Structures are given as structure tokens and as C-alpha cells.
Amino acid sequence: MLFSGLAEVGDDPILLVSTMFKASQDPNKVDLGVGVYKDAKGNTAILNSVKKAEQFLVDNQATKTYLSPAGNPEFNKLVQDMLIGADHRSVSENRVSTFQTPGGTGGVRIGLEFVKACNPNANVWISNPTWPNHTAITKSLGLNPKQYRYYDIKQGQFQYEEMLEDLSGADVGDVVILHGCCHNASGADLSNAQWDELAALMLEKGLVPFVDFAYQGFGDGIEEDTYAARVLSTKLPEALIASSCSKNFAMYRDRAGAITLVSSSADEHSKNASHMLSAVRATYSMPPDHGAAVVAHILGNPDLKAEWVSEVDEMRERVKKMRGTFVEKMNEKAPNSGFGYIAEQKGMFSYLTLEAEQIQTLINDHSIFFMGNGRVNMAGLTDDNIDYVTDAIASLFKS
Ligand SMILES: Cc1ncc(COP(=O)(O)O)c(C=O)c1O
């Protein structure tokens, strides 16, 4: 029988953490696992700017007829401007296009489908560690995943030199997936000078950047966070940028995202764009409308855009503040615990540098749920739970 030979695929570790959190009866339980932003009350609320745009669409949208495989053209233009700027050289040279996709994941998938159309045996370099879907999508397309060192979880150290060393061994035409900002899962980002140096190395080696940009606005600011995407797509002749509106518009389930393709010339670009659209047609025909229509309305309306920017600022500043408070409290409660790096890192995620048994103690004895490898979502910390969490971690350092 065709359907009877499969072995079970294990649960996604992040879903296991969520299931354990939901099942726990402990009134003090804390969820530092799931990868969504939470506000000071621990909720993932709908943004006011999004509510207003949704109301506008309910009142004004006149049809739900098909869009096109490229999606909403207004969304594509506004998102592209926000990623690389309307003054980017590739725009005047007609060698860049942005295609709306179902979330950032859809962008990564279609971008790698395009890589496969260019070279079915392409090497795709992925940071170690990374968001697990980079490897899963690369493998499911039959492309060849390769790892570069990025962050030493045990030592709590960013491995910039090791990254350069590994990428120096890549071949011409290899694709390198890079987190545009707020590296998931380490929170360790390259400085602007390091991005410059990496871009020069990639140019020299003939490598192709694939920027995965899922947290624009969560690092230093909407504009500031574009440095990597801009420098790589300016210094190198070809680039792919997958972007997501899930986190910065808090529209996780509405699946708004994009893939931006920069080609080396206008001639090449029109052929390349046709392959991108062909990959879309063969995968989901066209992206869903709603999330992208909301984003387009917000970005196209100056007042609403200003409101959205301040909502993003608030999310970013809250996580930053919790990072700082966490470090202050750990310094007081366990002075040698060495968590100072948490305040330097960006975005929602960081690793707690702890032994495996210590992680299990926090999960089993204190009902603080997070990934078994130590990855925590700092947005899960609130004024109400931070003392409970830091007391529990400090207790691991008392003999
Ligand atoms: C690094 C990275 N890339 C892409 C995504 C995809 O985001 P989505 O498909 O939800 O827009 C995520 C989401 O967690 C992510 O962390």
C-alpha cells in the first residue's frame, strides 16, 4: 500500500515546548519558548495600525477576485522601498523585483526554488545555529546544505572569524543565507563594519547573498536594520532578500512576506523574474491577499505609517528593556553567572549559556519553558515574571 510505509516525523521541538507549557498546571509557569512578541502583559495583541487598516479594507475593498502570482504591486513597491530604498541603484537599472509571498517562509522557499532553477546542485551555506527551516527547505528542494560556524552556544560566543574562515572555503556561485538582523537563534549580529568586510569577501569569492530578513525594526530601528540587506545588494551584483511582515506587523497568521530578487543586469532580470513567477505558479499559484493589503495600506498612508513605526519602536524597546533588567537582576542575584552578553544581543532570541541539566531543572522544577538547547524568547519576560525567572536561574549558581 502506498500510504503504509512511512515512519513518523518527530514533533517540531518548538511545538513540544508549547505543548508542555499548555499542559503545565503550575500557576507560576513562564513561556520563553514560542517565537512571537509578547507585550508587558504577556499578550500578542493586534497592532492599532493594523486594526485601522483592516477596518479600512472591510469598508472599501470592492472585490476578492484573483490577484496575480507576483501579488499586490503596491505592497511589493512599498516593501522594496523599506528594504533597500527607492534610490537603490538596482531600481534605476531595472534589475530588481519584489514578489509578495505567504510569509517570510514563502519568501525563503520561492527564493530557493529560484536558486534551484539556476543550479539544481547549488551549495547553500547556512549558519550554525540557525532557524531550522533554512536547512529543511534547502534539503526538501534537493539543494546541498553546508554549514558555517556562527555562534558557539556552549561558550556564548559569536564566531565572526570562524564564519569568515568557513565562507572563504566556499565555491563561486555558492549561496549564503544570512540573517538580515536579530539572528534567530543567537541574537548575535554583525556590526556594520563586519557586514562591509563580509560583502567584500563574498564579492572576491563570487558568492551570492540570500538575506533572510524576518525582524526588521526589532534590532535598532526600521531604517537602521536595513544595513546588511542594502550593503550586500549594493556591493554584490546578485542578491536575494526574503522578508517577513509577521513580527513587525504582528500579523503572524496572515502570512505576509516577500522575496526580492536583484539580478546583475536588466536583460538577465526579466528572464530571472519569469522563473520566480513560474516557481510561484507551481507552488501556490498566488499569495493570499489580506495581510499584504493591510501592510500596503499602512505603508502608503503617512499617518498610519507613523503610528505603525511607533508601535514597532515600542515592541523593540520593551524587549531591550527586559534584556537590560534581566542582566541587572542576574548581576545582583548571581554575580558570576556571566549573562552580560544578553544585554548586547538584538531581537527576541538569545541562548542561556547553561548546562543541559540546568536547563532541565528550570523546565522541570520551575516550569520555565524554553528550548532544550537554551534558546529563550526574551519577549516572554515581563515585570510580573522576571523576578521568578531570575531567582530560578540564580538558584542554579548556588552550591
Ligand atoms: C529567521 C527567520 N526567517 C523566516 C521566518 C519566517 O517567518 P514567517 O514565515 O512567519 O513570516 C522566521 C520566523 O520565525 C525566522 O525566524
PDB file of N, CA, C and O and ligand atoms in Angstrom, residues 103-105 131 179 184 212 214-215 244 246-247 255, ligand 1:
ATOM      1  N   GLY A 103       4.124  34.865   3.875  1.00  0.00           N
ATOM      2  CA  GLY A 103       5.081  34.986   4.976  1.00  0.00           C
ATOM      3  C   GLY A 103       6.519  34.980   4.485  1.00  0.00           C
ATOM      4  O   GLY A 103       6.809  34.849   3.286  1.00  0.00           O
ATOM      5  N   GLY A 104       7.430  35.142   5.448  1.00  0.00           N
ATOM      6  CA  GLY A 104       8.859  35.077   5.142  1.00  0.00           C
ATOM      7  C   GLY A 104       9.245  33.659   4.716  1.00  0.00           C
ATOM      8  O   GLY A 104      10.140  33.473   3.880  1.00  0.00           O
ATOM      9  N   THR A 105       8.563  32.674   5.274  1.00  0.00           N
ATOM     10  CA  THR A 105       8.862  31.283   4.899  1.00  0.00           C
ATOM     11  C   THR A 105       8.613  31.081   3.410  1.00  0.00           C
ATOM     12  O   THR A 105       9.409  30.429   2.723  1.00  0.00           O
ATOM     13  N   TRP A 131      17.665  29.212  12.164  1.00  0.00           N
ATOM     14  CA  TRP A 131      16.242  28.863  12.128  1.00  0.00           C
ATOM     15  C   TRP A 131      16.141  27.545  11.342  1.00  0.00           C
ATOM     16  O   TRP A 131      16.621  27.480  10.195  1.00  0.00           O
ATOM     17  N   HIS A 179      21.260  36.144   8.184  1.00  0.00           N
ATOM     18  CA  HIS A 179      20.127  36.762   8.885  1.00  0.00           C
ATOM     19  C   HIS A 179      20.313  38.278   8.812  1.00  0.00           C
ATOM     20  O   HIS A 179      21.317  38.810   9.312  1.00  0.00           O
ATOM     21  N   ASN A 184      18.267  34.681  14.472  1.00  0.00           N
ATOM     22  CA  ASN A 184      17.476  33.654  15.166  1.00  0.00           C
ATOM     23  C   ASN A 184      18.240  32.352  15.024  1.00  0.00           C
ATOM     24  O   ASN A 184      18.318  31.817  13.928  1.00  0.00           O
ATOM     25  N   ASP A 212      17.925  36.684   4.858  1.00  0.00           N
ATOM     26  CA  ASP A 212      16.619  36.358   5.437  1.00  0.00           C
ATOM     27  C   ASP A 212      16.338  37.430   6.486  1.00  0.00           C
ATOM     28  O   ASP A 212      17.005  37.515   7.516  1.00  0.00           O
ATOM     29  N   ALA A 214      13.666  38.706   8.780  1.00  0.00           N
ATOM     30  CA  ALA A 214      12.367  38.418   9.404  1.00  0.00           C
ATOM     31  C   ALA A 214      12.039  39.362  10.552  1.00  0.00           C
ATOM     32  O   ALA A 214      10.943  39.305  11.092  1.00  0.00           O
ATOM     33  N   TYR A 215      13.010  40.218  10.948  1.00  0.00           N
ATOM     34  CA  TYR A 215      12.803  41.016  12.165  1.00  0.00           C
ATOM     35  C   TYR A 215      13.108  42.495  11.956  1.00  0.00           C
ATOM     36  O   TYR A 215      13.607  43.169  12.868  1.00  0.00           O
ATOM     37  N   SER A 244       9.790  39.353   5.974  1.00  0.00           N
ATOM     38  CA  SER A 244       8.563  38.899   6.642  1.00  0.00           C
ATOM     39  C   SER A 244       7.871  40.072   7.304  1.00  0.00           C
ATOM     40  O   SER A 244       8.533  40.941   7.875  1.00  0.00           O
ATOM     41  N   SER A 246       5.500  39.232   9.513  1.00  0.00           N
ATOM     42  CA  SER A 246       4.848  38.515  10.625  1.00  0.00           C
ATOM     43  C   SER A 246       5.124  39.181  11.955  1.00  0.00           C
ATOM     44  O   SER A 246       4.212  39.394  12.757  1.00  0.00           O
ATOM     45  N   LYS A 247       6.405  39.525  12.215  1.00  0.00           N
ATOM     46  CA  LYS A 247       6.777  40.039  13.535  1.00  0.00           C
ATOM     47  C   LYS A 247       6.520  41.539  13.615  1.00  0.00           C
ATOM     48  O   LYS A 247       5.917  42.022  14.558  1.00  0.00           O
ATOM     49  N   ARG A 255       0.181  35.751   7.082  1.00  0.00           N
ATOM     50  CA  ARG A 255       1.133  35.266   6.082  1.00  0.00           C
ATOM     51  C   ARG A 255       1.495  36.313   5.026  1.00  0.00           C
ATOM     52  O   ARG A 255       1.266  36.119   3.825  1.00  0.00           O
TER      53      ARG A 255
HETATM   54  C1  LIG B   1      14.951  33.678  10.629  1.00  0.00           C
HETATM   55  C2  LIG B   1      13.526  33.546  10.219  1.00  0.00           C
HETATM   56  N1  LIG B   1      13.225  33.547   8.924  1.00  0.00           N
HETATM   57  C3  LIG B   1      11.965  33.451   8.487  1.00  0.00           C
HETATM   58  C4  LIG B   1      10.919  33.324   9.369  1.00  0.00           C
HETATM   59  C5  LIG B   1       9.564  33.179   8.775  1.00  0.00           C
HETATM   60  O1  LIG B   1       8.589  33.980   9.224  1.00  0.00           O
HETATM   61  P1  LIG B   1       7.104  33.869   8.686  1.00  0.00           P
HETATM   62  O2  LIG B   1       7.017  32.793   7.673  1.00  0.00           O
HETATM   63  O3  LIG B   1       6.285  33.561   9.885  1.00  0.00           O
HETATM   64  O4  LIG B   1       6.808  35.204   8.111  1.00  0.00           O
HETATM   65  C6  LIG B   1      11.174  33.299  10.746  1.00  0.00           C
HETATM   66  C7  LIG B   1      10.102  33.123  11.702  1.00  0.00           C
HETATM   67  O5  LIG B   1      10.242  32.749  12.826  1.00  0.00           O
HETATM   68  C8  LIG B   1      12.517  33.422  11.179  1.00  0.00           C
HETATM   69  O6  LIG B   1      12.844  33.424  12.474  1.00  0.00           O
END
